[in-house]
Amino acid sequence: MDADPVISVVVVDDEALVRSGISLVLDSSPRITVLAATSSKTAVDTVRQHVPDVVLVDIRMPEPDGLTILRGLMAEPAPPVIAMLTTFGLDEHVLEALHRGASGFLLKDTDPEQLVRHVLTLAAGGTVLAAGLPPERLFRSPDELAQADLLSHLTEREIAVLRALARGLSNADIGTECGMRLGTVKETVSSVISTLGVGSRVEAAIVAARAGLVPRP
């Protein structure tokens, strides 16, 4: 049996203590190798040189801030999976990051074992929203309250896939859980995203959380 693949992670944070702490936790896993960056420039340079699987970016970096770093990394020809690191939980900065292509966000005080699991989930194509997040906090505007109505246009299979997606499962794991081929999962995820009128699986997961399709942590 082949060994589990080793993934590479870049941690971007200007605070040395936080950066080294998260790096130490992740580096303790035999499945993860870690690099660190302290600024927008070093982050982009590191990503270009090492092509990591996952990049964790502090949302509250000093100028340029985490959103600017996110935009720069997402503009790369083959952008990595990016998740935001935050101390403050969900706020408008994190929501903006999610809507700009981040695959999730993590609290800096996340339990070490859970942090490793979250990073592996991200590398596998899953979505991670910090534990303890009340679904109602995901609303950005009154107009989005009506978005849940679009769920009625989804088939039972699409709802099942959306539930699994919102729990952070990768396409491969969704296929195993729902008894579907990988190609069918990809087609179904694309159909769900199109029907809901969102731009990514993260935004689809947010719609599911708003509608109560996934239980609170």
CSV table of C-alpha atoms in Angstrom, one decimal:
chain,number,residue,atom,x,y,z
A,1,MET,CA,0.0,0.0,0.0
A,2,ASP,CA,1.3,3.4,-0.9
A,3,ALA,CA,2.1,5.8,1.9
A,4,ASP,CA,0.0,8.9,2.3
A,5,PRO,CA,1.4,11.8,0.3
A,6,VAL,CA,3.3,14.5,2.0
A,7,ILE,CA,1.9,18.0,1.5
A,8,SER,CA,3.7,21.3,1.7
A,9,VAL,CA,2.3,24.3,3.6
A,10,VAL,CA,3.4,27.9,3.8
A,11,VAL,CA,2.5,29.9,6.9
A,12,VAL,CA,2.3,33.7,6.4
A,13,ASP,CA,2.3,35.7,9.6
A,14,ASP,CA,4.3,38.7,10.7
A,15,GLU,CA,4.3,37.6,14.3
A,16,ALA,CA,7.3,35.3,14.9
A,17,LEU,CA,5.7,33.6,17.9
A,18,VAL,CA,2.5,32.7,16.1
A,19,ARG,CA,4.3,31.8,12.9
A,20,SER,CA,6.7,29.5,14.7
A,21,GLY,CA,4.0,28.0,16.9
A,22,ILE,CA,1.7,27.0,14.0
A,23,SER,CA,4.7,25.8,12.0
A,24,LEU,CA,5.8,23.6,14.9
A,25,VAL,CA,2.4,22.0,15.2
A,26,LEU,CA,2.1,21.3,11.5
A,27,ASP,CA,5.7,20.1,11.2
A,28,SER,CA,5.0,17.5,13.9
A,29,SER,CA,2.9,15.6,11.4
A,30,PRO,CA,4.8,13.2,9.1
A,31,ARG,CA,2.5,14.2,6.3
A,32,ILE,CA,3.3,17.9,6.3
A,33,THR,CA,6.3,20.0,5.5
A,34,VAL,CA,6.3,23.7,6.5
A,35,LEU,CA,7.7,26.9,5.1
A,36,ALA,CA,7.2,30.3,6.6
A,37,ALA,CA,6.8,33.8,5.2
A,38,THR,CA,6.6,37.2,7.0
A,39,SER,CA,5.3,39.6,4.3
A,40,SER,CA,3.4,39.8,1.0
A,41,LYS,CA,6.6,39.7,-1.0
A,42,THR,CA,8.1,36.8,0.8
A,43,ALA,CA,4.8,35.0,0.6
A,44,VAL,CA,4.5,35.3,-3.2
A,45,ASP,CA,8.2,34.5,-3.7
A,46,THR,CA,7.9,31.4,-1.5
A,47,VAL,CA,4.8,30.2,-3.3
A,48,ARG,CA,6.4,30.7,-6.7
A,49,GLN,CA,9.6,28.9,-5.7
A,50,HIS,CA,8.1,25.9,-3.8
A,51,VAL,CA,4.5,25.6,-5.2
A,52,PRO,CA,2.9,24.6,-1.9
A,53,ASP,CA,-0.4,22.7,-1.5
A,54,VAL,CA,-1.8,25.0,1.1
A,55,VAL,CA,-1.1,28.6,2.2
A,56,LEU,CA,-2.3,29.9,5.6
A,57,VAL,CA,-2.4,33.7,5.7
A,58,ASP,CA,-2.9,35.9,8.7
A,59,ILE,CA,-5.9,38.1,7.9
A,60,ARG,CA,-4.6,41.0,10.1
A,61,MET,CA,-1.2,41.4,8.6
A,62,PRO,CA,0.1,45.0,8.6
A,63,GLU,CA,0.2,46.7,5.2
A,64,PRO,CA,-0.2,45.0,2.9
A,65,ASP,CA,-2.9,43.1,4.7
A,66,GLY,CA,-4.0,39.5,4.4
A,67,LEU,CA,-6.6,40.4,1.8
A,68,THR,CA,-4.0,42.0,-0.4
A,69,ILE,CA,-1.8,38.9,0.0
A,70,LEU,CA,-4.8,36.7,-0.9
A,71,ARG,CA,-5.5,38.7,-4.1
A,72,GLY,CA,-1.8,38.5,-5.1
A,73,LEU,CA,-1.7,34.7,-4.6
A,74,MET,CA,-5.1,34.1,-6.3
A,75,ALA,CA,-3.7,36.0,-9.3
A,76,GLU,CA,-0.9,33.5,-9.8
A,77,PRO,CA,-1.3,31.2,-12.8
A,78,ALA,CA,-1.9,28.2,-10.6
A,79,PRO,CA,-3.0,29.6,-7.2
A,80,PRO,CA,-2.6,27.4,-4.2
A,81,VAL,CA,-5.4,26.5,-1.7
A,82,ILE,CA,-5.5,29.4,0.7
A,83,ALA,CA,-7.1,29.7,4.2
A,84,MET,CA,-7.1,32.7,6.4
A,85,LEU,CA,-5.7,32.7,10.0
A,86,THR,CA,-7.5,34.9,12.5
A,87,THR,CA,-7.6,35.6,16.2
A,88,PHE,CA,-11.0,37.4,16.2
A,89,GLY,CA,-13.3,34.8,14.6
A,90,LEU,CA,-15.6,35.7,11.8
A,91,ASP,CA,-15.7,39.3,10.7
A,92,GLU,CA,-16.1,41.3,7.5
A,93,HIS,CA,-12.4,40.8,6.6
A,94,VAL,CA,-12.8,37.0,6.8
A,95,LEU,CA,-16.1,37.1,4.9
A,96,GLU,CA,-14.4,39.2,2.2
A,97,ALA,CA,-11.6,36.6,2.0
A,98,LEU,CA,-14.1,33.8,1.6
A,99,HIS,CA,-15.8,35.6,-1.2
A,100,ARG,CA,-12.5,36.3,-2.9
A,101,GLY,CA,-11.5,32.7,-3.1
A,102,ALA,CA,-10.1,31.6,0.2
A,103,SER,CA,-11.0,28.0,1.0
A,104,GLY,CA,-11.8,28.6,4.6
A,105,PHE,CA,-10.5,30.2,7.8
A,106,LEU,CA,-8.9,28.9,11.0
A,107,LEU,CA,-8.6,30.4,14.5
A,108,LYS,CA,-5.0,30.7,15.6
A,109,ASP,CA,-5.8,28.9,18.9
A,110,THR,CA,-7.2,25.9,17.1
A,111,ASP,CA,-6.4,22.6,18.9
A,112,PRO,CA,-3.1,21.2,17.4
A,113,GLU,CA,-4.5,17.9,16.3
A,114,GLN,CA,-7.5,19.7,14.8
A,115,LEU,CA,-5.2,22.1,13.0
A,116,VAL,CA,-3.4,19.3,11.3
A,117,ARG,CA,-6.7,17.7,10.3
A,118,HIS,CA,-8.0,20.9,8.9
A,119,VAL,CA,-4.8,21.5,6.8
A,120,LEU,CA,-5.0,17.9,5.4
A,121,THR,CA,-8.7,18.6,4.6
A,122,LEU,CA,-7.8,21.7,2.7
A,123,ALA,CA,-5.0,19.9,0.8
A,124,ALA,CA,-7.6,17.3,-0.3
A,125,GLY,CA,-9.9,20.0,-1.7
A,126,GLY,CA,-12.2,20.3,1.3
A,127,THR,CA,-13.5,23.5,2.9
A,128,VAL,CA,-12.8,24.5,6.5
A,129,LEU,CA,-14.8,27.0,8.5
A,130,ALA,CA,-13.5,27.6,12.1
A,131,ALA,CA,-15.3,25.4,14.7
A,132,GLY,CA,-17.9,27.1,16.9
A,133,LEU,CA,-19.1,29.3,14.0
A,134,PRO,CA,-22.8,30.1,14.4
A,135,PRO,CA,-24.5,29.9,11.0
A,136,GLU,CA,-26.3,33.2,11.4
A,137,ARG,CA,-22.9,34.9,11.5
A,138,LEU,CA,-22.5,34.0,7.8
A,139,PHE,CA,-25.1,36.5,6.6
A,140,ARG,CA,-23.6,39.5,4.9
A,141,SER,CA,-26.7,41.4,3.7
A,142,PRO,CA,-30.5,41.0,3.8
A,143,ASP,CA,-30.5,40.2,0.1
A,144,GLU,CA,-28.6,37.0,0.8
A,145,LEU,CA,-31.4,35.8,3.1
A,146,ALA,CA,-33.4,34.8,0.0
A,147,GLN,CA,-30.6,32.7,-1.3
A,148,ALA,CA,-31.6,29.7,0.7
A,149,ASP,CA,-34.8,29.6,-1.4
A,150,LEU,CA,-32.7,28.4,-4.3
A,151,LEU,CA,-32.1,25.2,-2.3
A,152,SER,CA,-35.6,24.1,-3.4
A,153,HIS,CA,-34.3,23.8,-7.0
A,154,LEU,CA,-31.7,21.2,-5.9
A,155,THR,CA,-32.3,17.4,-6.3
A,156,GLU,CA,-32.0,15.1,-3.3
A,157,ARG,CA,-28.6,13.9,-4.6
A,158,GLU,CA,-27.4,17.5,-5.0
A,159,ILE,CA,-28.6,18.3,-1.4
A,160,ALA,CA,-26.6,15.3,-0.2
A,161,VAL,CA,-23.5,16.5,-2.0
A,162,LEU,CA,-24.0,20.0,-0.7
A,163,ARG,CA,-24.3,18.7,2.9
A,164,ALA,CA,-21.1,16.8,2.5
A,165,LEU,CA,-19.3,19.7,0.9
A,166,ALA,CA,-20.4,22.0,3.7
A,167,ARG,CA,-18.9,19.6,6.2
A,168,GLY,CA,-15.5,20.1,4.4
A,169,LEU,CA,-15.3,16.8,2.6
A,170,SER,CA,-13.2,16.6,-0.5
A,171,ASN,CA,-14.7,15.4,-3.8
A,172,ALA,CA,-13.1,11.9,-3.3
A,173,ASP,CA,-14.7,11.7,0.2
A,174,ILE,CA,-18.0,12.9,-1.1
A,175,GLY,CA,-17.9,10.1,-3.7
A,176,THR,CA,-17.3,7.5,-1.0
A,177,GLU,CA,-20.0,8.8,1.2
A,178,CYS,CA,-22.6,9.3,-1.5
A,179,GLY,CA,-21.7,6.2,-3.6
A,180,MET,CA,-20.8,8.3,-6.6
A,181,ARG,CA,-18.0,8.3,-9.1
A,182,LEU,CA,-15.5,11.1,-8.8
A,183,GLY,CA,-16.5,12.5,-12.2
A,184,THR,CA,-20.1,12.5,-11.2
A,185,VAL,CA,-19.3,14.3,-7.9
A,186,LYS,CA,-17.4,17.0,-9.8
A,187,GLU,CA,-20.4,17.5,-12.2
A,188,THR,CA,-22.8,17.6,-9.2
A,189,VAL,CA,-20.7,20.1,-7.3
A,190,SER,CA,-20.6,22.3,-10.4
A,191,SER,CA,-24.4,22.0,-10.8
A,192,VAL,CA,-25.0,23.0,-7.2
A,193,ILE,CA,-22.7,26.0,-7.5
A,194,SER,CA,-24.4,27.1,-10.6
A,195,THR,CA,-28.0,26.6,-9.2
A,196,LEU,CA,-27.1,28.6,-6.1
A,197,GLY,CA,-25.6,31.4,-8.1
A,198,VAL,CA,-22.3,31.4,-6.1
A,199,GLY,CA,-18.8,31.4,-7.3
A,200,SER,CA,-17.1,28.6,-5.3
A,201,ARG,CA,-17.7,25.6,-3.1
A,202,VAL,CA,-16.9,27.8,-0.1
A,203,GLU,CA,-19.8,30.1,-0.9
A,204,ALA,CA,-22.0,27.0,-1.5
A,205,ALA,CA,-21.0,25.8,2.0
A,206,ILE,CA,-21.9,29.2,3.4
A,207,VAL,CA,-25.4,28.9,1.8
A,208,ALA,CA,-25.8,25.5,3.3
A,209,ALA,CA,-24.8,26.7,6.8
A,210,ARG,CA,-27.2,29.6,6.6
A,211,ALA,CA,-30.0,27.2,5.7
A,212,GLY,CA,-29.1,24.9,8.6
A,213,LEU,CA,-28.2,22.0,6.4
A,214,VAL,CA,-25.2,21.2,8.5
A,215,PRO,CA,-25.3,20.9,12.3
A,216,ARG,CA,-23.5,23.4,14.5
A,217,PRO,CA,-20.1,22.2,15.7
